Coordinates of N, CA and C and ligand atoms in Angstrom, one line a residue:
X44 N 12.2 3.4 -4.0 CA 11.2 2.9 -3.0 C 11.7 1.6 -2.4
X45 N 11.3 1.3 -1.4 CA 11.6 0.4 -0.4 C 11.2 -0.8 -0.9
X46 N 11.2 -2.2 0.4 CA 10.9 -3.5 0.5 C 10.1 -3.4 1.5
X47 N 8.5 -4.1 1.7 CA 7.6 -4.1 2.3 C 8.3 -5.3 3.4
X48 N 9.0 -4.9 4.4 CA 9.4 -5.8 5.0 C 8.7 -5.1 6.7
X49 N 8.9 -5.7 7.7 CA 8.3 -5.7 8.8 C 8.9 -4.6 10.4
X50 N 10.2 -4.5 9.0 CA 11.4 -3.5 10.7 C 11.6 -2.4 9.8
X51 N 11.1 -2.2 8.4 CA 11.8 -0.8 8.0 C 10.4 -0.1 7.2
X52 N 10.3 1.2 7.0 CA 10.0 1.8 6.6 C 9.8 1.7 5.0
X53 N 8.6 1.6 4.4 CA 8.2 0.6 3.1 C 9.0 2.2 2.2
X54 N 8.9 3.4 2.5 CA 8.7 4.9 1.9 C 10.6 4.9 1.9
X55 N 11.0 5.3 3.4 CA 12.2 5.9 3.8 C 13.4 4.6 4.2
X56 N 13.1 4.0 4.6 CA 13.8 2.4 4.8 C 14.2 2.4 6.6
X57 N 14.2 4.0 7.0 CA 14.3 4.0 8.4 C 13.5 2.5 9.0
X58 N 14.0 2.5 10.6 CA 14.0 1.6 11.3 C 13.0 1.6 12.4
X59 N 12.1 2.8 12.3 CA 11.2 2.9 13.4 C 12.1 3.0 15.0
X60 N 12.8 3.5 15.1 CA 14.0 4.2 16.1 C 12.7 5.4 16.6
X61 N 13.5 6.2 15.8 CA 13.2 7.5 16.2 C 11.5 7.8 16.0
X62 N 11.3 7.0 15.0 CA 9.2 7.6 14.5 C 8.9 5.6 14.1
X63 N 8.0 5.5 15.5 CA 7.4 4.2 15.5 C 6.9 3.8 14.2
X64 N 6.9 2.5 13.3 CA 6.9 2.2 12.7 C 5.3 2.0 12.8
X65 N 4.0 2.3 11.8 CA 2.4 1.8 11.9 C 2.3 0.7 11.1
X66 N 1.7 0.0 10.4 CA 0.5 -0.5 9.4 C 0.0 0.0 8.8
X67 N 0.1 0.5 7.2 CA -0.7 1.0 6.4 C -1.4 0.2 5.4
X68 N -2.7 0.0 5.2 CA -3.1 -0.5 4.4 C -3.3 0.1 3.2
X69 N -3.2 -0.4 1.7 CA -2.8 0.0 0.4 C -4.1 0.4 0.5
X70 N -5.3 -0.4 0.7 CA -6.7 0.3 0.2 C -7.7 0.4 1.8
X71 N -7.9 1.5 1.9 CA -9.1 1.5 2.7 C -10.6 1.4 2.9
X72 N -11.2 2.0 3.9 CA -12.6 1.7 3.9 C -13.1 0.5 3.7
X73 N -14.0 -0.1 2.5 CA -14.7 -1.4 2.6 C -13.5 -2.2 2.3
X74 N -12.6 -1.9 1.8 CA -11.5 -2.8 1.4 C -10.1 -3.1 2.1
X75 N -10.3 -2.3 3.0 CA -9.4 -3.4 4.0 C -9.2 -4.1 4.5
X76 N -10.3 -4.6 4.5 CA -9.8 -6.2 5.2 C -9.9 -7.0 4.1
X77 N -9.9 -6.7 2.8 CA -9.2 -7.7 1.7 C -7.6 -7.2 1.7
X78 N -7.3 -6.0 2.1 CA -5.6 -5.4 2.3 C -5.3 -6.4 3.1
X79 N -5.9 -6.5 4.5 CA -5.4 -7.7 5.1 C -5.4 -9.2 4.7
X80 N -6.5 -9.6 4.3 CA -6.7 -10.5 3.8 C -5.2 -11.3 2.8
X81 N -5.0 -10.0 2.2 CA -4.3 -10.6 1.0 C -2.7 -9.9 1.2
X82 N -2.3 -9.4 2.3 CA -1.2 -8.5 2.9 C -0.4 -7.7 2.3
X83 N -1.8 -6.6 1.9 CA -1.6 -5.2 1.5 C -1.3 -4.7 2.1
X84 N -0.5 -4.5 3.0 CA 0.0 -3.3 3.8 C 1.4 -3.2 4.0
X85 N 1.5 -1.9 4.6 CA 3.2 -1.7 4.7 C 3.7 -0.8 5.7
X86 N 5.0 -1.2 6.1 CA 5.0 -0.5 7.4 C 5.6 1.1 7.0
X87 N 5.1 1.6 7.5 CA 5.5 3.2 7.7 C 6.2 4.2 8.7
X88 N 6.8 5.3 8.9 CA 7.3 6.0 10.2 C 5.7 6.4 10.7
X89 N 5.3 6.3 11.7 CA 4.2 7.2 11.6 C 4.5 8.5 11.3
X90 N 4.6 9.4 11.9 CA 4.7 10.8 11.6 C 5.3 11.4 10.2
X91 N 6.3 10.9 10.1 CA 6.9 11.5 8.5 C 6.5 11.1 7.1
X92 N 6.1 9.3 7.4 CA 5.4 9.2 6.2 C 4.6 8.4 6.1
X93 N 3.9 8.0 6.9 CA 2.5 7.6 7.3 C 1.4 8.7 7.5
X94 N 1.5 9.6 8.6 CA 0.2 10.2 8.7 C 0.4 12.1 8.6
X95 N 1.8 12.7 8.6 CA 1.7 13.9 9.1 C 2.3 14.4 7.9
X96 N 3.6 13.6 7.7 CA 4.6 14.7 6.9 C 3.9 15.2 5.3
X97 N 4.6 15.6 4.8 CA 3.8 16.3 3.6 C 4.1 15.2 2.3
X98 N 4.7 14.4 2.0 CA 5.0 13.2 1.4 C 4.1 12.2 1.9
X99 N 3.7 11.7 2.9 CA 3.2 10.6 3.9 C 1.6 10.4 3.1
X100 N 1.7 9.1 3.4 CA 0.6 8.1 2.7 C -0.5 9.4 2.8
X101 N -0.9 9.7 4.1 CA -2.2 10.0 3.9 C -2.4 11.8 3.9
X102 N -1.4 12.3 3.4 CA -1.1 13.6 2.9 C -1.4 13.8 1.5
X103 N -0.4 12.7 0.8 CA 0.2 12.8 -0.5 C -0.4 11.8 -1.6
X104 N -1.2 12.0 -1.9 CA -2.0 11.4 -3.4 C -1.0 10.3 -4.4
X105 N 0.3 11.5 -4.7 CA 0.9 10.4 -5.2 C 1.4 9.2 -4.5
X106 N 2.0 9.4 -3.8 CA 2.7 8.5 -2.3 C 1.5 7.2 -2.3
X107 N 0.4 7.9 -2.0 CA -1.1 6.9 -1.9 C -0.5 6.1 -3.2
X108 N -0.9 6.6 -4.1 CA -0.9 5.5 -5.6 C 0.6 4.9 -5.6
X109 N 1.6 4.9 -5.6 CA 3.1 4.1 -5.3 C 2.6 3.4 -4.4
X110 N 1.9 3.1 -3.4 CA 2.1 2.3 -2.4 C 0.8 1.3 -3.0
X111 N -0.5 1.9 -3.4 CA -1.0 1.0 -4.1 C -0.9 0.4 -5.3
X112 N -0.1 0.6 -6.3 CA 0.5 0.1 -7.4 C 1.3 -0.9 -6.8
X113 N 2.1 -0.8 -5.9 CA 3.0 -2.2 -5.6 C 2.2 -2.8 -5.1
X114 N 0.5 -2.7 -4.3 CA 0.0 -3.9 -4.0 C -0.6 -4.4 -5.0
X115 N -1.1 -3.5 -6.0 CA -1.8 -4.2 -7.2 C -0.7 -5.2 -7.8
X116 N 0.8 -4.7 -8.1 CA 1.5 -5.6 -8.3 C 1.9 -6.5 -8.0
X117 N 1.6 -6.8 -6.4 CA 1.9 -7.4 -5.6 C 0.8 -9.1 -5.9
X118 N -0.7 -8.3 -5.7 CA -1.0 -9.2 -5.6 C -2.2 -9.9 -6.7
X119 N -1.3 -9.3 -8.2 CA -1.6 -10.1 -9.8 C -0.4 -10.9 -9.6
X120 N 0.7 -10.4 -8.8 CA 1.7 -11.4 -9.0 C 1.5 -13.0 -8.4
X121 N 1.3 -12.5 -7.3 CA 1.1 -14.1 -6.4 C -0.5 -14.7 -6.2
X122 N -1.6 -14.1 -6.7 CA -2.8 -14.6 -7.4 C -3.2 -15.3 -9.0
X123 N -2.1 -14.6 -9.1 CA -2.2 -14.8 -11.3 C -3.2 -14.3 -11.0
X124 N -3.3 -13.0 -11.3 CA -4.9 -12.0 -11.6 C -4.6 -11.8 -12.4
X125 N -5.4 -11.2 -13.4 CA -5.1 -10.3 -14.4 C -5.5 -9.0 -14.0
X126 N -5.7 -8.3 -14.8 CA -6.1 -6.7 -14.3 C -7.7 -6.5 -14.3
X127 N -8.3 -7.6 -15.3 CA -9.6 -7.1 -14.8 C -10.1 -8.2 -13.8
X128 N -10.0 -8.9 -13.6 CA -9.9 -9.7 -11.9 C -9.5 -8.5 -11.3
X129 N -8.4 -8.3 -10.5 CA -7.9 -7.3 -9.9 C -9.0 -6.0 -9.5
X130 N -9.1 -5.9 -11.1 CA -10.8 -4.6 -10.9 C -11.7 -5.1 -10.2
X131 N -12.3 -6.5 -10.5 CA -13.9 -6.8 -10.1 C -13.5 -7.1 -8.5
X132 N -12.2 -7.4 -7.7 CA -12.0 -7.3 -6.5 C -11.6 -5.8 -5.7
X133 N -11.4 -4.7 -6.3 CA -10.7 -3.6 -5.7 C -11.4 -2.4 -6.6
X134 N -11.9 -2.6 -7.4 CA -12.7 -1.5 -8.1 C -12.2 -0.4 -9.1
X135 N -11.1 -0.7 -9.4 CA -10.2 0.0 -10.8 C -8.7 -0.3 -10.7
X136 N -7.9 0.3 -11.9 CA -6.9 -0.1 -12.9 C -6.0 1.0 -11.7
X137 N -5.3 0.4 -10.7 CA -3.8 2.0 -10.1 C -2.7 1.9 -11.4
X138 N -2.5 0.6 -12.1 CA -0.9 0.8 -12.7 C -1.1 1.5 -14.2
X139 N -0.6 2.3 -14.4 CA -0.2 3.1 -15.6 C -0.7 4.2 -15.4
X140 N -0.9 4.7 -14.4 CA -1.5 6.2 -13.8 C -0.7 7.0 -13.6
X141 N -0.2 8.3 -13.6 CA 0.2 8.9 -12.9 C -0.1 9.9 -11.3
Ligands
ZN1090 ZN1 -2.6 4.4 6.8
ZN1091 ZN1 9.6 6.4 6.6

């Protein structure tokens, strides 16, 4: 897996050349704008693995959980959360799941 960095692809490491690079937020719905808030997100190809391809965030269940386990990781790391902080903000435990 990749580096959540801003010119490559968090999934593939591509460069957004060929498949424009989106914004994916780790958690959706009421909780996105704490993803923003706290910069849960990551950039994606759109098409291959952001929104269409069969791997792509919002295809692929597991893919979903890898991208949210690094933000849970992400952000016990640079909060000092623990995991049940982490819960009473985001509403359950992603790391040790398969
Ligand atoms: Zn998305
Ligand atoms: Zn990609």
């Amino acid at each position: 897996m990749g580096v959540a960095t801003d010119n490559h692809c968090f999934l593939c490491g591509r460069n957004g050349t060929a498949d424009p690079l989106d914004t994916h937020h780790a958690f959706g719905g009421s909780r996105r704008k704490k993803s923003d808030k706290y910069g849960l997100t990551v950039r994606l190809c759109h098409n291959r693995c952001h929104i269409f391809g069969s791997e792509s965030a919002h295809q692929n269940a597991s893919t979903r959980l890898k991208i949210q386990q690094w933000a849970q990781e992400k952000i016990m790391r640079e909060q000092s959360w623990d995991t049940e902080r982490f819960i009473r903000e985001f509403g359950r435990n992603y790391l040790g799941m398969e």
